[in-house]
PDB file of C-alpha atoms in Angstrom:
ATOM      1  CA  MET A   4     -44.682  22.226  30.627  1.00  0.00           C
ATOM      2  CA  LYS A   5     -45.247  20.692  27.180  1.00  0.00           C
ATOM      3  CA  LYS A   6     -43.628  23.721  25.546  1.00  0.00           C
ATOM      4  CA  ILE A   7     -40.569  23.324  27.787  1.00  0.00           C
ATOM      5  CA  ILE A   8     -40.226  19.613  26.926  1.00  0.00           C
ATOM      6  CA  ILE A   9     -40.588  20.311  23.191  1.00  0.00           C
ATOM      7  CA  THR A  10     -37.969  23.084  23.412  1.00  0.00           C
ATOM      8  CA  VAL A  11     -35.487  20.793  25.262  1.00  0.00           C
ATOM      9  CA  LEU A  12     -35.986  17.990  22.698  1.00  0.00           C
ATOM     10  CA  ALA A  13     -35.397  20.426  19.835  1.00  0.00           C
ATOM     11  CA  ILE A  14     -32.142  21.611  21.413  1.00  0.00           C
ATOM     12  CA  ILE A  15     -30.977  17.987  21.903  1.00  0.00           C
ATOM     13  CA  LEU A  16     -31.752  17.102  18.279  1.00  0.00           C
ATOM     14  CA  CYS A  17     -29.915  20.204  17.057  1.00  0.00           C
ATOM     15  CA  VAL A  18     -26.804  19.418  19.139  1.00  0.00           C
ATOM     16  CA  SER A  19     -26.876  15.753  18.006  1.00  0.00           C
ATOM     17  CA  SER A  20     -27.063  16.691  14.343  1.00  0.00           C
ATOM     18  CA  VAL A  21     -24.017  18.942  14.751  1.00  0.00           C
ATOM     19  CA  ALA A  22     -22.072  16.332  16.737  1.00  0.00           C
ATOM     20  CA  PHE A  23     -22.523  13.628  14.120  1.00  0.00           C
ATOM     21  CA  ALA A  24     -22.122  15.807  11.045  1.00  0.00           C
ATOM     22  CA  ALA A  25     -19.553  14.423   8.624  1.00  0.00           C
ATOM     23  CA  PRO A  26     -16.385  16.494   8.180  1.00  0.00           C
ATOM     24  CA  THR A  27     -16.111  19.046   5.399  1.00  0.00           C
ATOM     25  CA  VAL A  28     -13.355  17.871   3.026  1.00  0.00           C
ATOM     26  CA  SER A  29     -11.551  19.579   0.146  1.00  0.00           C
ATOM     27  CA  ALA A  30      -8.911  17.948  -2.068  1.00  0.00           C
ATOM     28  CA  SER A  31      -6.935  19.003  -5.126  1.00  0.00           C
ATOM     29  CA  LEU A  32      -4.076  17.864  -7.363  1.00  0.00           C
ATOM     30  CA  GLU A  33      -0.982  20.062  -7.182  1.00  0.00           C
ATOM     31  CA  GLY A  34       1.469  18.611  -9.663  1.00  0.00           C
ATOM     32  CA  ARG A  35       1.645  14.915  -8.679  1.00  0.00           C
ATOM     33  CA  ASN A  36       0.701  15.558  -5.046  1.00  0.00           C
ATOM     34  CA  ILE A  37      -2.831  15.235  -3.670  1.00  0.00           C
ATOM     35  CA  CYS A  38      -3.470  17.942  -1.046  1.00  0.00           C
ATOM     36  CA  VAL A  39      -6.328  17.250   1.387  1.00  0.00           C
ATOM     37  CA  SER A  40      -7.794  19.376   4.188  1.00  0.00           C
ATOM     38  CA  TRP A  41     -10.854  18.954   6.394  1.00  0.00           C
ATOM     39  CA  SER A  42     -12.792  20.840   9.065  1.00  0.00           C
ATOM     40  CA  LYS A  43     -15.716  20.516  11.488  1.00  0.00           C
ATOM     41  CA  CYS A  44     -13.882  17.843  13.508  1.00  0.00           C
ATOM     42  CA  SER A  45     -13.651  17.746  17.305  1.00  0.00           C
ATOM     43  CA  SER A  46     -10.700  15.301  17.168  1.00  0.00           C
ATOM     44  CA  SER A  47      -7.284  15.897  15.591  1.00  0.00           C
ATOM     45  CA  GLN A  48      -7.061  12.270  14.431  1.00  0.00           C
ATOM     46  CA  ALA A  49      -8.265  11.148  11.010  1.00  0.00           C
ATOM     47  CA  THR A  50      -7.739   8.295   8.542  1.00  0.00           C
ATOM     48  CA  VAL A  51      -7.077   9.391   4.951  1.00  0.00           C
ATOM     49  CA  THR A  52      -7.576   6.880   2.099  1.00  0.00           C
ATOM     50  CA  VAL A  53      -6.559   7.657  -1.498  1.00  0.00           C
ATOM     51  CA  TYR A  54      -8.347   5.723  -4.274  1.00  0.00           C
ATOM     52  CA  ARG A  55      -7.355   5.228  -7.931  1.00  0.00           C
ATOM     53  CA  ASP A  56     -10.279   4.128 -10.137  1.00  0.00           C
ATOM     54  CA  GLY A  57     -12.121   3.042  -6.967  1.00  0.00           C
ATOM     55  CA  TRP A  58      -9.235   0.912  -5.636  1.00  0.00           C
ATOM     56  CA  PRO A  59      -7.394   2.066  -2.446  1.00  0.00           C
ATOM     57  CA  VAL A  60      -3.703   2.791  -3.070  1.00  0.00           C
ATOM     58  CA  LEU A  61      -2.781   4.597   0.177  1.00  0.00           C
ATOM     59  CA  VAL A  62      -4.090   4.622   3.747  1.00  0.00           C
ATOM     60  CA  GLU A  63      -2.590   6.991   6.337  1.00  0.00           C
ATOM     61  CA  CYS A  64      -3.440   7.828   9.968  1.00  0.00           C
ATOM     62  CA  VAL A  65      -3.061  11.612  10.364  1.00  0.00           C
ATOM     63  CA  ASN A  66      -2.931  13.898  13.389  1.00  0.00           C
ATOM     64  CA  GLY A  67      -4.194  17.289  12.223  1.00  0.00           C
ATOM     65  CA  THR A  68      -6.602  18.707   9.669  1.00  0.00           C
ATOM     66  CA  SER A  69      -4.544  18.471   6.467  1.00  0.00           C
ATOM     67  CA  TYR A  70      -2.412  15.954   4.567  1.00  0.00           C
ATOM     68  CA  THR A  71      -0.368  15.894   1.357  1.00  0.00           C
ATOM     69  CA  ALA A  72      -0.138  12.492  -0.349  1.00  0.00           C
ATOM     70  CA  PRO A  73       3.314  11.751  -1.858  1.00  0.00           C
ATOM     71  CA  ALA A  74       3.901  12.005  -5.602  1.00  0.00           C
ATOM     72  CA  TRP A  75       4.397   8.237  -6.040  1.00  0.00           C
ATOM     73  CA  CYS A  76       0.745   7.784  -5.070  1.00  0.00           C
ATOM     74  CA  THR A  77      -0.369   9.248  -8.444  1.00  0.00           C
ATOM     75  CA  GLN A  78       2.348   7.772 -10.650  1.00  0.00           C
ATOM     76  CA  ALA A  79      -0.211   5.673 -12.525  1.00  0.00           C
ATOM     77  CA  ALA A  80      -2.888   7.232 -14.742  1.00  0.00           C
ATOM     78  CA  GLY A  81      -6.431   7.147 -13.398  1.00  0.00           C
ATOM     79  CA  ASN A  82      -9.262   8.912 -11.622  1.00  0.00           C
ATOM     80  CA  TYR A  83      -8.403   9.741  -8.011  1.00  0.00           C
ATOM     81  CA  SER A  84     -10.598  10.350  -4.991  1.00  0.00           C
ATOM     82  CA  VAL A  85     -10.018  10.789  -1.250  1.00  0.00           C
ATOM     83  CA  LYS A  86     -11.945   9.597   1.796  1.00  0.00           C
ATOM     84  CA  VAL A  87     -11.468  11.189   5.234  1.00  0.00           C
ATOM     85  CA  LEU A  88     -12.740   9.260   8.273  1.00  0.00           C
ATOM     86  CA  THR A  89     -12.982  11.057  11.638  1.00  0.00           C
ATOM     87  CA  SER A  90     -14.925  10.461  14.837  1.00  0.00           C
ATOM     88  CA  GLU A  91     -17.661  12.691  13.343  1.00  0.00           C
ATOM     89  CA  GLY A  92     -18.154  10.578  10.245  1.00  0.00           C
ATOM     90  CA  CYS A  93     -16.819   9.851   6.778  1.00  0.00           C
ATOM     91  CA  THR A  94     -16.632  12.030   3.658  1.00  0.00           C
ATOM     92  CA  LYS A  95     -15.374  11.028   0.196  1.00  0.00           C
ATOM     93  CA  VAL A  96     -14.577  13.592  -2.507  1.00  0.00           C
ATOM     94  CA  ALA A  97     -13.297  13.389  -6.086  1.00  0.00           C
ATOM     95  CA  VAL A  98      -9.812  14.786  -6.766  1.00  0.00           C
ATOM     96  CA  GLY A  99      -9.306  14.482 -10.519  1.00  0.00           C
ATOM     97  CA  SER A 100      -7.502  12.394 -13.119  1.00  0.00           C
ATOM     98  CA  THR A 101      -3.831  12.080 -14.021  1.00  0.00           C
ATOM     99  CA  ALA A 102      -1.997  11.072 -17.187  1.00  0.00           C
ATOM    100  CA  PRO A 103       0.833   8.505 -17.192  1.00  0.00           C
ATOM    101  CA  GLN A 104       4.059   9.900 -15.802  1.00  0.00           C
ATOM    102  CA  ALA A 105       6.680  10.254 -18.523  1.00  0.00           C
ATOM    103  CA  THR A 106       9.799   8.193 -18.111  1.00  0.00           C
ATOM    104  CA  ALA A 107      13.182   9.634 -18.942  1.00  0.00           C
ATOM    105  CA  LYS A 108      14.859   8.307 -22.084  1.00  0.00           C
ATOM    106  CA  PRO A 109      18.342   6.877 -21.650  1.00  0.00           C
ATOM    107  CA  THR A 110      21.089   9.183 -22.861  1.00  0.00           C
ATOM    108  CA  ALA A 111      22.956   6.361 -24.553  1.00  0.00           C
ATOM    109  CA  LYS A 112      22.499   2.712 -25.314  1.00  0.00           C
ATOM    110  CA  PRO A 113      24.734   0.261 -23.469  1.00  0.00           C
ATOM    111  CA  THR A 114      27.481  -1.156 -25.663  1.00  0.00           C
ATOM    112  CA  ALA A 115      26.784  -4.703 -24.511  1.00  0.00           C
ATOM    113  CA  LYS A 116      23.879  -6.625 -23.106  1.00  0.00           C
ATOM    114  CA  PRO A 117      23.932  -7.192 -19.338  1.00  0.00           C
ATOM    115  CA  THR A 118      25.336 -10.554 -18.398  1.00  0.00           C
ATOM    116  CA  ALA A 119      22.306 -11.561 -16.357  1.00  0.00           C
ATOM    117  CA  ASN A 120      18.676 -10.579 -16.011  1.00  0.00           C
ATOM    118  CA  CYS A 121      17.152  -9.849 -12.666  1.00  0.00           C
ATOM    119  CA  ASN A 122      14.717 -12.372 -11.197  1.00  0.00           C
ATOM    120  CA  THR A 123      11.397 -10.783 -10.241  1.00  0.00           C
ATOM    121  CA  THR A 124      11.488 -12.621  -6.905  1.00  0.00           C
ATOM    122  CA  ALA A 125      14.761 -10.986  -5.896  1.00  0.00           C
ATOM    123  CA  ALA A 126      15.095  -8.347  -3.197  1.00  0.00           C
ATOM    124  CA  PRO A 127      13.992  -4.722  -3.854  1.00  0.00           C
ATOM    125  CA  GLY A 128      16.214  -2.499  -5.943  1.00  0.00           C
ATOM    126  CA  CYS A 129      16.464  -5.137  -8.680  1.00  0.00           C
ATOM    127  CA  ASN A 130      14.539  -4.371 -11.885  1.00  0.00           C
ATOM    128  CA  ALA A 131      13.324  -6.902 -14.413  1.00  0.00           C
ATOM    129  CA  THR A 132      15.346  -5.289 -17.216  1.00  0.00           C
ATOM    130  CA  ALA A 133      18.783  -4.974 -15.695  1.00  0.00           C
ATOM    131  CA  LYS A 134      21.161  -2.311 -16.989  1.00  0.00           C
ATOM    132  CA  PRO A 135      24.969  -2.245 -16.665  1.00  0.00           C
ATOM    133  CA  THR A 136      25.915  -0.547 -13.408  1.00  0.00           C
ATOM    134  CA  ALA A 137      28.611   1.641 -14.975  1.00  0.00           C
ATOM    135  CA  LYS A 138      30.292   2.421 -18.320  1.00  0.00           C
ATOM    136  CA  PRO A 139      33.995   1.698 -18.794  1.00  0.00           C
ATOM    137  CA  THR A 140      36.119   4.665 -17.763  1.00  0.00           C
ATOM    138  CA  ALA A 141      38.395   4.394 -20.813  1.00  0.00           C
ATOM    139  CA  LYS A 142      39.002   2.318 -23.916  1.00  0.00           C
ATOM    140  CA  PRO A 143      41.982  -0.038 -23.879  1.00  0.00           C
ATOM    141  CA  THR A 144      45.020   1.334 -25.711  1.00  0.00           C
ATOM    142  CA  ALA A 145      46.069  -2.097 -26.927  1.00  0.00           C
ATOM    143  CA  LYS A 146      44.196  -4.982 -28.483  1.00  0.00           C
ATOM    144  CA  PRO A 147      42.725  -7.367 -25.951  1.00  0.00           C
ATOM    145  CA  THR A 148      44.362 -10.710 -25.461  1.00  0.00           C
ATOM    146  CA  ALA A 149      42.678 -13.806 -26.863  1.00  0.00           C
ATOM    147  CA  LYS A 150      40.964 -14.571 -23.543  1.00  0.00           C
ATOM    148  CA  PRO A 151      39.713 -12.054 -20.988  1.00  0.00           C
ATOM    149  CA  THR A 152      41.633 -12.078 -17.741  1.00  0.00           C
ATOM    150  CA  ALA A 153      38.447 -12.315 -15.677  1.00  0.00           C
ATOM    151  CA  LYS A 154      34.739 -12.685 -16.243  1.00  0.00           C
ATOM    152  CA  PRO A 155      32.227 -10.299 -14.656  1.00  0.00           C
ATOM    153  CA  THR A 156      30.485 -11.787 -11.654  1.00  0.00           C
ATOM    154  CA  ALA A 157      26.884 -11.119 -12.881  1.00  0.00           C
ATOM    155  CA  LYS A 158      25.436  -9.963  -9.539  1.00  0.00           C
ATOM    156  CA  PRO A 159      22.171  -8.046  -9.297  1.00  0.00           C
ATOM    157  CA  THR A 160      22.323  -4.468  -8.070  1.00  0.00           C
ATOM    158  CA  ALA A 161      22.359  -4.108  -4.293  1.00  0.00           C
ATOM    159  CA  ALA A 162      18.975  -4.095  -2.589  1.00  0.00           C
ATOM    160  CA  PRO A 163      18.006  -1.945   0.418  1.00  0.00           C
ATOM    161  CA  SER A 164      18.795  -3.926   3.527  1.00  0.00           C
ATOM    162  CA  GLY A 165      15.757  -4.774   5.631  1.00  0.00           C
ATOM    163  CA  SER A 166      14.408  -7.252   8.127  1.00  0.00           C
ATOM    164  CA  SER A 167      11.266  -9.376   8.291  1.00  0.00           C
ATOM    165  CA  LEU A 168       9.223  -8.785  11.464  1.00  0.00           C
ATOM    166  CA  THR A 169       7.632 -12.210  11.936  1.00  0.00           C
ATOM    167  CA  ALA A 170       6.050 -11.474  15.326  1.00  0.00           C
ATOM    168  CA  MET A 171       4.225  -8.422  13.937  1.00  0.00           C
ATOM    169  CA  ALA A 172       3.069 -10.415  10.902  1.00  0.00           C
ATOM    170  CA  ALA A 173       1.719 -13.151  13.190  1.00  0.00           C
ATOM    171  CA  GLU A 174      -0.176 -10.524  15.202  1.00  0.00           C
ATOM    172  CA  VAL A 175      -1.816  -9.252  12.007  1.00  0.00           C
ATOM    173  CA  VAL A 176      -2.984 -12.809  11.227  1.00  0.00           C
ATOM    174  CA  ARG A 177      -4.413 -13.087  14.757  1.00  0.00           C
ATOM    175  CA  GLN A 178      -6.319  -9.819  14.410  1.00  0.00           C
ATOM    176  CA  VAL A 179      -7.607 -10.782  10.938  1.00  0.00           C
ATOM    177  CA  ASN A 180      -9.076 -13.991  12.359  1.00  0.00           C
ATOM    178  CA  GLN A 181     -10.474 -12.082  15.329  1.00  0.00           C
ATOM    179  CA  GLU A 182     -12.307  -9.722  12.948  1.00  0.00           C
ATOM    180  CA  ARG A 183     -13.637 -12.691  10.943  1.00  0.00           C
ATOM    181  CA  THR A 184     -14.809 -14.870  13.845  1.00  0.00           C
ATOM    182  CA  SER A 185     -16.550 -11.894  15.491  1.00  0.00           C
ATOM    183  CA  ARG A 186     -18.739 -11.776  12.356  1.00  0.00           C
ATOM    184  CA  GLY A 187     -19.356 -15.506  12.170  1.00  0.00           C
ATOM    185  CA  LEU A 188     -16.764 -16.183   9.444  1.00  0.00           C
ATOM    186  CA  SER A 189     -14.222 -18.995   9.479  1.00  0.00           C
ATOM    187  CA  GLU A 190     -10.595 -18.349  10.436  1.00  0.00           C
ATOM    188  CA  LEU A 191      -7.949 -18.151   7.702  1.00  0.00           C
ATOM    189  CA  ARG A 192      -5.150 -20.728   7.879  1.00  0.00           C
ATOM    190  CA  VAL A 193      -1.543 -19.594   7.420  1.00  0.00           C
ATOM    191  CA  ASP A 194      -0.186 -20.868   4.101  1.00  0.00           C
ATOM    192  CA  SER A 195       3.595 -21.108   3.572  1.00  0.00           C
ATOM    193  CA  GLU A 196       3.370 -20.307  -0.165  1.00  0.00           C
ATOM    194  CA  LEU A 197       1.224 -17.231   0.480  1.00  0.00           C
ATOM    195  CA  THR A 198       3.656 -16.157   3.223  1.00  0.00           C
ATOM    196  CA  ARG A 199       6.527 -16.449   0.741  1.00  0.00           C
ATOM    197  CA  ALA A 200       4.578 -14.429  -1.819  1.00  0.00           C
ATOM    198  CA  ALA A 201       3.756 -11.775   0.811  1.00  0.00           C
ATOM    199  CA  CYS A 202       7.459 -11.402   1.645  1.00  0.00           C
ATOM    200  CA  VAL A 203       8.286 -10.976  -2.060  1.00  0.00           C
ATOM    201  CA  ARG A 204       5.592  -8.309  -2.434  1.00  0.00           C
ATOM    202  CA  ALA A 205       6.595  -6.515   0.791  1.00  0.00           C
ATOM    203  CA  GLN A 206      10.121  -6.126  -0.580  1.00  0.00           C
ATOM    204  CA  GLU A 207       8.832  -5.072  -4.013  1.00  0.00           C
ATOM    205  CA  ILE A 208       6.701  -2.234  -2.616  1.00  0.00           C
ATOM    206  CA  VAL A 209       9.872  -0.745  -1.136  1.00  0.00           C
ATOM    207  CA  GLN A 210      10.714   0.069  -4.787  1.00  0.00           C
ATOM    208  CA  SER A 211       7.202   0.846  -6.009  1.00  0.00           C
ATOM    209  CA  PHE A 212       4.230   1.151  -3.651  1.00  0.00           C
ATOM    210  CA  SER A 213       1.652  -0.204  -6.068  1.00  0.00           C
ATOM    211  CA  HIS A 214      -0.347  -3.312  -6.923  1.00  0.00           C
ATOM    212  CA  THR A 215       1.688  -3.317 -10.139  1.00  0.00           C
ATOM    213  CA  ARG A 216       4.995  -5.117  -9.609  1.00  0.00           C
ATOM    214  CA  PRO A 217       8.326  -3.405 -10.408  1.00  0.00           C
ATOM    215  CA  ASP A 218       8.615  -5.393 -13.651  1.00  0.00           C
ATOM    216  CA  GLY A 219       5.222  -4.089 -14.816  1.00  0.00           C
ATOM    217  CA  SER A 220       3.289  -7.317 -14.196  1.00  0.00           C
ATOM    218  CA  SER A 221       0.175  -7.657 -12.032  1.00  0.00           C
ATOM    219  CA  TRP A 222       0.411  -8.340  -8.292  1.00  0.00           C
ATOM    220  CA  SER A 223      -1.322 -11.698  -8.928  1.00  0.00           C
ATOM    221  CA  SER A 224       1.675 -12.989 -10.881  1.00  0.00           C
ATOM    222  CA  VAL A 225       3.630 -13.388  -7.615  1.00  0.00           C
ATOM    223  CA  SER A 226       2.010 -16.826  -7.110  1.00  0.00           C
ATOM    224  CA  SER A 227      -0.687 -18.962  -8.689  1.00  0.00           C
ATOM    225  CA  ARG A 228      -2.176 -19.387  -5.203  1.00  0.00           C
ATOM    226  CA  VAL A 229      -3.070 -15.707  -4.564  1.00  0.00           C
ATOM    227  CA  SER A 230      -6.616 -14.428  -4.997  1.00  0.00           C
ATOM    228  CA  GLY A 231      -6.426 -11.098  -3.153  1.00  0.00           C
ATOM    229  CA  GLU A 232      -3.885  -8.598  -1.838  1.00  0.00           C
ATOM    230  CA  ASN A 233      -3.678  -5.777   0.728  1.00  0.00           C
ATOM    231  CA  ILE A 234      -0.595  -3.554   1.055  1.00  0.00           C
ATOM    232  CA  ALA A 235       0.329  -0.706   3.402  1.00  0.00           C
ATOM    233  CA  LYS A 236       3.322   1.464   4.241  1.00  0.00           C
ATOM    234  CA  GLY A 237       4.454   3.380   7.315  1.00  0.00           C
ATOM    235  CA  GLN A 238       2.314   1.923  10.129  1.00  0.00           C
ATOM    236  CA  GLN A 239       4.658   0.916  12.961  1.00  0.00           C
ATOM    237  CA  THR A 240       2.446  -1.697  14.686  1.00  0.00           C
ATOM    238  CA  ALA A 241      -0.015  -4.448  13.796  1.00  0.00           C
ATOM    239  CA  ASP A 242      -2.779  -2.509  15.568  1.00  0.00           C
ATOM    240  CA  LYS A 243      -2.236   0.575  13.382  1.00  0.00           C
ATOM    241  CA  VAL A 244      -2.071  -1.243  10.058  1.00  0.00           C
ATOM    242  CA  MET A 245      -5.190  -3.271  10.883  1.00  0.00           C
ATOM    243  CA  ALA A 246      -7.014  -0.077  11.891  1.00  0.00           C
ATOM    244  CA  ALA A 247      -6.038   1.488   8.552  1.00  0.00           C
ATOM    245  CA  TRP A 248      -7.114  -1.561   6.526  1.00  0.00           C
ATOM    246  CA  MET A 249     -10.408  -1.986   8.388  1.00  0.00           C
ATOM    247  CA  SER A 250     -11.259   1.694   7.802  1.00  0.00           C
ATOM    248  CA  SER A 251     -10.867   1.210   4.036  1.00  0.00           C
ATOM    249  CA  GLU A 252     -13.756  -0.393   2.157  1.00  0.00           C
ATOM    250  CA  GLY A 253     -11.622  -2.332  -0.339  1.00  0.00           C
ATOM    251  CA  HIS A 254      -9.083  -3.628   2.198  1.00  0.00           C
ATOM    252  CA  ARG A 255     -11.811  -4.562   4.692  1.00  0.00           C
ATOM    253  CA  ALA A 256     -13.650  -6.507   1.978  1.00  0.00           C
ATOM    254  CA  ASN A 257     -10.561  -8.690   1.404  1.00  0.00           C
ATOM    255  CA  ILE A 258     -10.105  -9.345   5.130  1.00  0.00           C
ATOM    256  CA  LEU A 259     -13.762 -10.357   5.540  1.00  0.00           C
ATOM    257  CA  ARG A 260     -14.267 -12.131   2.190  1.00  0.00           C
ATOM    258  CA  GLU A 261     -16.130 -15.360   2.902  1.00  0.00           C
ATOM    259  CA  SER A 262     -14.598 -17.253  -0.052  1.00  0.00           C
ATOM    260  CA  PHE A 263     -11.026 -16.827   1.251  1.00  0.00           C
ATOM    261  CA  GLY A 264      -9.617 -19.676   3.332  1.00  0.00           C
ATOM    262  CA  SER A 265      -5.864 -18.993   3.646  1.00  0.00           C
ATOM    263  CA  ILE A 266      -3.500 -16.093   4.248  1.00  0.00           C
ATOM    264  CA  GLY A 267       0.162 -15.080   4.220  1.00  0.00           C
ATOM    265  CA  VAL A 268       1.429 -11.863   5.867  1.00  0.00           C
ATOM    266  CA  CYS A 269       4.804 -10.130   5.816  1.00  0.00           C
ATOM    267  CA  ALA A 270       6.046  -7.034   7.664  1.00  0.00           C
ATOM    268  CA  TYR A 271       9.328  -5.809   6.151  1.00  0.00           C
ATOM    269  CA  LYS A 272      11.274  -2.973   7.780  1.00  0.00           C
ATOM    270  CA  VAL A 273      13.760  -0.814   5.874  1.00  0.00           C
ATOM    271  CA  GLY A 274      15.277   1.959   7.976  1.00  0.00           C
ATOM    272  CA  ASN A 275      12.411   3.365  10.048  1.00  0.00           C
ATOM    273  CA  VAL A 276       9.653   2.425   7.576  1.00  0.00           C
ATOM    274  CA  VAL A 277       7.596  -0.783   7.774  1.00  0.00           C
ATOM    275  CA  TYR A 278       6.102  -2.189   4.550  1.00  0.00           C
ATOM    276  CA  TRP A 279       3.132  -4.586   4.877  1.00  0.00           C
ATOM    277  CA  ALA A 280       1.687  -7.180   2.507  1.00  0.00           C
ATOM    278  CA  GLN A 281      -1.272  -9.529   2.929  1.00  0.00           C
ATOM    279  CA  GLU A 282      -1.862 -12.258   0.345  1.00  0.00           C
ATOM    280  CA  PHE A 283      -5.155 -14.182   0.412  1.00  0.00           C
ATOM    281  CA  GLY A 284      -6.006 -17.580  -1.071  1.00  0.00           C
ATOM    282  CA  ARG A 285      -9.036 -19.794  -1.503  1.00  0.00           C
TER     283      ARG A 285
END
């Protein structure tokens, strides 16, 4: 009888160790794309997080056993790694390092300075160093009159049209406070300045999904009140974006940081894609 009991316990321990084994993950750089695949998973659902120098730059919920991160994810130089979270466990592997992506040189210099610079708080599509939208089609055949007949209207280039989803942003705030209070932390109060900053950043990441702003400045320059930032792209509901953030070590740390006391959230939809920004304050 003792031998039978020992044999049964050994079988149970063996099955348990297989059931809770972390997935086997492989990742590589192919050009500017990070290609990830994993195995030993009973579920087809996984959360893939891409890190640059230890900081999360992309979180995606994937159905399947492989994923290719877009090229914009590695546009900045740094050391990249990937974490895959499944129901079996979590595995993080190194991918490699990338050099800065070369920018194309302009073919010709504009003949005149643009009439207005673009404000960094403007809608997406507007760069800090504005360029003329088009060159003149031909030179005038006669000398210009003493005064121009009309002045250019100095408008910024058109931005992608989008809409702010306030109800979804409010639901994210509710779930953030639910996560905090369940751990004995104080709730974050909604701050109008942080909400404004979050809406600016949500529109900026339509142009460049990065913690570096389109004009090259740091994310923290959006407001003197911000002390932390989370961004995300593609999740269609508050539940999904919160699940992605809470599965990422860096994003979860911001949500649960004890020193934070205020928050601003924006969900900005362009076409069928939702862009998310969380700004935290003291």
